[in-house]
PDB file of C-alpha atoms and ligand atoms in Angstrom:
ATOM      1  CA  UNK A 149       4.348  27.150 -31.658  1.00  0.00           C
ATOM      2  CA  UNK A 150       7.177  24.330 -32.095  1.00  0.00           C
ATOM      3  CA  UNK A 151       8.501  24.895 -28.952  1.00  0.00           C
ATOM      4  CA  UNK A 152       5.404  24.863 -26.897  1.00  0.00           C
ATOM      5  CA  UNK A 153       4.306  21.721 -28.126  1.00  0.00           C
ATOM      6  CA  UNK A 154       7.926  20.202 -27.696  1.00  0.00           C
ATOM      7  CA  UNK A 155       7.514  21.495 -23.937  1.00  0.00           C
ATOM      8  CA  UNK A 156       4.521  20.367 -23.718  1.00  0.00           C
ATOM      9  CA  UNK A 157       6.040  16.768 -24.671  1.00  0.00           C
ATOM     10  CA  UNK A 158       8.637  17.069 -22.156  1.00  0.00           C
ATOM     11  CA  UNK A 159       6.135  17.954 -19.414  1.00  0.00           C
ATOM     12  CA  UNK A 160       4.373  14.896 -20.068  1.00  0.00           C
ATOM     13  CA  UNK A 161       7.201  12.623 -20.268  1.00  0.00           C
ATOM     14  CA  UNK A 162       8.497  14.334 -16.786  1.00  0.00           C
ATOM     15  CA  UNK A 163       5.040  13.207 -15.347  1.00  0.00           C
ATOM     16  CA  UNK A 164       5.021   9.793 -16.529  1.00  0.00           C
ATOM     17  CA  UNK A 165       8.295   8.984 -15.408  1.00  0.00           C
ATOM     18  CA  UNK A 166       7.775  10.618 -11.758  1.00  0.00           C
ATOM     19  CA  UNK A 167       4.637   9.060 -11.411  1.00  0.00           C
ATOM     20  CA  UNK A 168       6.613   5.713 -12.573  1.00  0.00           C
ATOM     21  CA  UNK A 169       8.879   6.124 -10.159  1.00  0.00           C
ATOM     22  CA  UNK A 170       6.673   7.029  -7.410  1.00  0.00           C
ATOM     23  CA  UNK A 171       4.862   3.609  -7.928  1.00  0.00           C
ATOM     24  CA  UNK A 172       8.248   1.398  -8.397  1.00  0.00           C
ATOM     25  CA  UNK A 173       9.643   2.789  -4.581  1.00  0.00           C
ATOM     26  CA  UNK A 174       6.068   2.016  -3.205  1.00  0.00           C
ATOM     27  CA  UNK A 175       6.126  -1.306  -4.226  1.00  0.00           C
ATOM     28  CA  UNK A 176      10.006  -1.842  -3.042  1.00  0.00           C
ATOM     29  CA  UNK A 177       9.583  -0.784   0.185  1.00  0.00           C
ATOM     30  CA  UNK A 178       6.291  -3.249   0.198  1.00  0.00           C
ATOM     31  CA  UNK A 179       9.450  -5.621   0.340  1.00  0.00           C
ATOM     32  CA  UNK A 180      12.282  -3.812   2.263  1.00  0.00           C
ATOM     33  CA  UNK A 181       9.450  -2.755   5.039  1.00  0.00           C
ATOM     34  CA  UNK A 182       8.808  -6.437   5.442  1.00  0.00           C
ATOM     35  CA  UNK A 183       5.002  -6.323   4.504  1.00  0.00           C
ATOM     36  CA  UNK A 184       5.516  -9.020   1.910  1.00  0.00           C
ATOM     37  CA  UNK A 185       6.266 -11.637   4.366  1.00  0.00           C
ATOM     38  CA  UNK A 186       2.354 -11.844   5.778  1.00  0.00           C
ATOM     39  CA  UNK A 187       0.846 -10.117   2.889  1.00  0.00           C
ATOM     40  CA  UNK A 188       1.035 -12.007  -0.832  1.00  0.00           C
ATOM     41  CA  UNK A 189       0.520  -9.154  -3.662  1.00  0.00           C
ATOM     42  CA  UNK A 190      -0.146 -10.721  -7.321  1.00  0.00           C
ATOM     43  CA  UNK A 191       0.562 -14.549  -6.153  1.00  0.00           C
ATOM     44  CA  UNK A 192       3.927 -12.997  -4.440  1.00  0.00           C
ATOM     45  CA  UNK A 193       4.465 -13.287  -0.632  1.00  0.00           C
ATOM     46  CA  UNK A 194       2.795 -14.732   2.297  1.00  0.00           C
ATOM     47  CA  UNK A 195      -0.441 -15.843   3.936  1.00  0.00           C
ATOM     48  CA  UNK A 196      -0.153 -14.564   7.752  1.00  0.00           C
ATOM     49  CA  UNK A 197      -2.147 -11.781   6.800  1.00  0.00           C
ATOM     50  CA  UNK A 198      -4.972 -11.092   3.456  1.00  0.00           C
ATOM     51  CA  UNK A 199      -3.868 -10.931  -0.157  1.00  0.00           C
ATOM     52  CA  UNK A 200      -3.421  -7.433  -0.844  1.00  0.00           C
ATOM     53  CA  UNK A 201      -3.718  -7.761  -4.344  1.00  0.00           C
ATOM     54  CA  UNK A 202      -6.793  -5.499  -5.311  1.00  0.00           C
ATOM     55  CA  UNK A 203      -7.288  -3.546  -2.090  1.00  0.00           C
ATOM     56  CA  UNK A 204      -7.206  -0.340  -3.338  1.00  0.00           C
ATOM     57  CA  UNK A 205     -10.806  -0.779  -4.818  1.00  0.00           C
ATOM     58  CA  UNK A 206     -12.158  -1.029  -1.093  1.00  0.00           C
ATOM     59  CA  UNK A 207      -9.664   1.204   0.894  1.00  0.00           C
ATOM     60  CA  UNK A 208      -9.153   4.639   0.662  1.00  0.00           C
ATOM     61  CA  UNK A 209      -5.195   5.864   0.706  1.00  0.00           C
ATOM     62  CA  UNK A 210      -6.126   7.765   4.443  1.00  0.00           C
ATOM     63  CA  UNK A 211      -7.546   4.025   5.748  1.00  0.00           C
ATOM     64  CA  UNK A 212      -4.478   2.654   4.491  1.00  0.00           C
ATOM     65  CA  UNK A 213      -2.136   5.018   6.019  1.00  0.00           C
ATOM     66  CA  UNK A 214      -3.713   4.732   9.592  1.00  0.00           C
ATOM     67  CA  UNK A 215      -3.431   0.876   8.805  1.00  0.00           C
ATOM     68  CA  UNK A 216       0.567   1.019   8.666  1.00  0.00           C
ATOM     69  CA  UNK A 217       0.868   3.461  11.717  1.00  0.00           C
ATOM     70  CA  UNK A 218      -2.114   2.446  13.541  1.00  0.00           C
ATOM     71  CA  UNK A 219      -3.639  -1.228  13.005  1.00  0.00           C
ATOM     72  CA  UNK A 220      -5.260  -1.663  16.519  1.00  0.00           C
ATOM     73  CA  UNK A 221      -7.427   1.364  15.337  1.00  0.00           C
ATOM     74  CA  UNK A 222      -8.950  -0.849  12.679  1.00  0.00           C
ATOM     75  CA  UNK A 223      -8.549  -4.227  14.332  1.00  0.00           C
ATOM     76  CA  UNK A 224      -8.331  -4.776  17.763  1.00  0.00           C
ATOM     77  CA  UNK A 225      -5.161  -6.703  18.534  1.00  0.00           C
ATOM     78  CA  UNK A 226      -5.326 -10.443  18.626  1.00  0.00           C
ATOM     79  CA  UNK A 227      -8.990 -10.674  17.916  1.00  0.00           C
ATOM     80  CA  UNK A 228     -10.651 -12.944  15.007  1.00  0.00           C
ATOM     81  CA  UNK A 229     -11.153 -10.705  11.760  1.00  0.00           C
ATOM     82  CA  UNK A 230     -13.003 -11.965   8.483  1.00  0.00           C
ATOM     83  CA  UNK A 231     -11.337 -10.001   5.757  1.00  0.00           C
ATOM     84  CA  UNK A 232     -12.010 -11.604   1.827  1.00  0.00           C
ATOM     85  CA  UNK A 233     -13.806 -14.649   3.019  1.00  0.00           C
ATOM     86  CA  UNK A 234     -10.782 -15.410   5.145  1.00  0.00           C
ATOM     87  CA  UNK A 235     -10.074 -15.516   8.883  1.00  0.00           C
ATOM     88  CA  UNK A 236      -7.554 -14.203  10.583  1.00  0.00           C
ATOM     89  CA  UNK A 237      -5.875 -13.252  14.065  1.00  0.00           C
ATOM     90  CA  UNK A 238      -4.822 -10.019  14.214  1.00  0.00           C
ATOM     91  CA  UNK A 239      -1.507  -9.293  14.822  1.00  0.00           C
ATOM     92  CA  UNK A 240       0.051  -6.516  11.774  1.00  0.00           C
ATOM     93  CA  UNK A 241       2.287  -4.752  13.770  1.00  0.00           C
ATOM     94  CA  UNK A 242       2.337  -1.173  13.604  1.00  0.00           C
ATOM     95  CA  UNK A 243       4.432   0.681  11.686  1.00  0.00           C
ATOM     96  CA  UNK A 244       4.074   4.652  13.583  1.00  0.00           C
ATOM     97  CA  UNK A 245       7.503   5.394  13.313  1.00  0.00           C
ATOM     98  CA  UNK A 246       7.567   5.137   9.422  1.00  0.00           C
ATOM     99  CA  UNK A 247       9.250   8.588   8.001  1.00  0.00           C
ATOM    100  CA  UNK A 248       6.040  10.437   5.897  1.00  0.00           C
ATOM    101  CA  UNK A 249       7.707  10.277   2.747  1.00  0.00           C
ATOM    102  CA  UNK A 250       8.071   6.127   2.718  1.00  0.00           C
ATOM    103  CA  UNK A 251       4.117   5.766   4.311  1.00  0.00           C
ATOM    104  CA  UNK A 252       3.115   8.468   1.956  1.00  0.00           C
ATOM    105  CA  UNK A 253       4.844   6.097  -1.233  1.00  0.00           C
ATOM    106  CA  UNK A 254       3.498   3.126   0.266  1.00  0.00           C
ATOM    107  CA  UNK A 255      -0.214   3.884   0.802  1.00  0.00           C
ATOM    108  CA  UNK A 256      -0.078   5.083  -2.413  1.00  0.00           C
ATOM    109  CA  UNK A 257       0.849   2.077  -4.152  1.00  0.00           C
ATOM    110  CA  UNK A 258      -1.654   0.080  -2.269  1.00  0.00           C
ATOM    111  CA  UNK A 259      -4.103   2.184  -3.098  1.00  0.00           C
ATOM    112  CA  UNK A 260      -2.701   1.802  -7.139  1.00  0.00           C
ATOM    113  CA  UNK A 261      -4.118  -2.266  -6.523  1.00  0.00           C
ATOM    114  CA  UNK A 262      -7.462  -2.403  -7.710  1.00  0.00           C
TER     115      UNK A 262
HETATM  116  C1  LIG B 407       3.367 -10.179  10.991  1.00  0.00           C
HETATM  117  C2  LIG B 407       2.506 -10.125   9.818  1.00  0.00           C
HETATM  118  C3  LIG B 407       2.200  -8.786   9.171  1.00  0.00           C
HETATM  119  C4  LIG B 407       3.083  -7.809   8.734  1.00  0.00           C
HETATM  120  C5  LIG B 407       4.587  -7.784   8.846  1.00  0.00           C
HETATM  121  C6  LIG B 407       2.256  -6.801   8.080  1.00  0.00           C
HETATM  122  N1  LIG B 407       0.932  -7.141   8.148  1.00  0.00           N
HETATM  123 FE1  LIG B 407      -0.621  -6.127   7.323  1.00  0.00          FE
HETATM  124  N2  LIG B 407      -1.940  -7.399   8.220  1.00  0.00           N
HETATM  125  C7  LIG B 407      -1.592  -8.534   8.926  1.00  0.00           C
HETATM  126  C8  LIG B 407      -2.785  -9.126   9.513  1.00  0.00           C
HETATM  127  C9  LIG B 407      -2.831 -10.391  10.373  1.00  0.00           C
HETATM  128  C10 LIG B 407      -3.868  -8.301   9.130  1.00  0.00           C
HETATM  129  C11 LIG B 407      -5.328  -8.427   9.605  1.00  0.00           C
HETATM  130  C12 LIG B 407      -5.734  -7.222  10.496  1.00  0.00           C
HETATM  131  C13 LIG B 407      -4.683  -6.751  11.483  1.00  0.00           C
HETATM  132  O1  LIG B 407      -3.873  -7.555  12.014  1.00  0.00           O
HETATM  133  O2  LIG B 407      -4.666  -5.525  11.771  1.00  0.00           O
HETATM  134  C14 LIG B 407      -3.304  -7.239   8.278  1.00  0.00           C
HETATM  135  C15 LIG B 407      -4.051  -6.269   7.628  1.00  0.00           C
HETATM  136  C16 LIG B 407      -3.546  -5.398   6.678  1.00  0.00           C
HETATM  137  C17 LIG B 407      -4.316  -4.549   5.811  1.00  0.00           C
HETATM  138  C18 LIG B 407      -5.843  -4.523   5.698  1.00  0.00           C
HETATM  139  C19 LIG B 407      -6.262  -5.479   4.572  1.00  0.00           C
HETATM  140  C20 LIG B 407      -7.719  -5.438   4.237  1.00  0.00           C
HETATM  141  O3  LIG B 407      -8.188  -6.380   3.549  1.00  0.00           O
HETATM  142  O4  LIG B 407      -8.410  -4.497   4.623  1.00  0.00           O
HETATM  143  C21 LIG B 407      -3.421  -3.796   5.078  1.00  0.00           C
HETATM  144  C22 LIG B 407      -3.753  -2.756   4.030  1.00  0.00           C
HETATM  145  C23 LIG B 407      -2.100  -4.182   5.509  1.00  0.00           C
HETATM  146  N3  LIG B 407      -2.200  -5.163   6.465  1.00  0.00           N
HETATM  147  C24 LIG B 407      -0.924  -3.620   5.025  1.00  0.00           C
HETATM  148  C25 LIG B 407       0.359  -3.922   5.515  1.00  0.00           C
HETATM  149  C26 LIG B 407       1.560  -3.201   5.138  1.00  0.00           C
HETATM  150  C27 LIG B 407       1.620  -2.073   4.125  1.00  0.00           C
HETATM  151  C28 LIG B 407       2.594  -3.751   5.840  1.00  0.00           C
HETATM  152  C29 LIG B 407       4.046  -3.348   5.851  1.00  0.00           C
HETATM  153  C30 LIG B 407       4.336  -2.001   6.283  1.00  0.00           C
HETATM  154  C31 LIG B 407       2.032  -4.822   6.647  1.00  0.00           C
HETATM  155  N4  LIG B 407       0.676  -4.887   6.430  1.00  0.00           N
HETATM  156  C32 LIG B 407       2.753  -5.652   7.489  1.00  0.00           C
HETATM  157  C33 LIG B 407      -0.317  -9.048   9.088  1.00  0.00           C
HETATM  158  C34 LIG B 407       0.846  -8.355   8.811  1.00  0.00           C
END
């Protein structure tokens, strides 16, 4: 009985830390993928393109993920978009070469900002 509930205190801790984890490299490479020089998160970064800071509550992780690889898909390049009261041209550039696991890490951490 000790021992299972000693496990089961393990497990969790194993979970929290992974899922720690999995959230810290999303937000580096946010940085070291060069996102945060159009996008601010949280008062950090720049203006080029919207504030990123709560987009997770209106995209869902696949939107996001075709967003990186794909933008024209969303937003046709160089046109006018209106995106949280602000206007902008767009011009993300696409990211389709991004190995799975870093796009996979990414969307997921946007998808964390609610
Ligand atoms: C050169 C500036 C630039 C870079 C670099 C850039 N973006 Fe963007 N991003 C924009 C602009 C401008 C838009 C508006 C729509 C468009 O251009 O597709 C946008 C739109 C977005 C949106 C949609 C926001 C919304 O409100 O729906 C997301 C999500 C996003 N970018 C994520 C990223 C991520 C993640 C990266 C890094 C891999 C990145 N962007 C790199 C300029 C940029």
């Amino acid at each position: 009985m000790k021992k299972s509930i000693s496990a089961l205190f393990i497990a969790a801790a194993l979970i929290f830390s992974a899922t720690t984890v999995f959230a810290a490299s999303g937000s580096s490479l946010f940085s070291s993928e060069g996102c945060i020089a159009c996008h601010a998160v949280n008062g950090q970064g720049g203006s080029v393109g919207p504030d990123l800071s709560h987009v997770g509550s209106k995209r869902s992780l696949s939107w996001l993920k075709t967003q990186i690889t794909n933008p024209d898909a969303h937003f046709a390049a160089e046109t006018n978009v209106f995106l949280n009261g602000k206007s902008y041209t767009a011009i993300m550039p696409s990211h389709k070469h991004m190995a799975a696991a870093k796009l996979n890490a990414l969307a997921a951490y946007l998808e964390s900002l609610k």
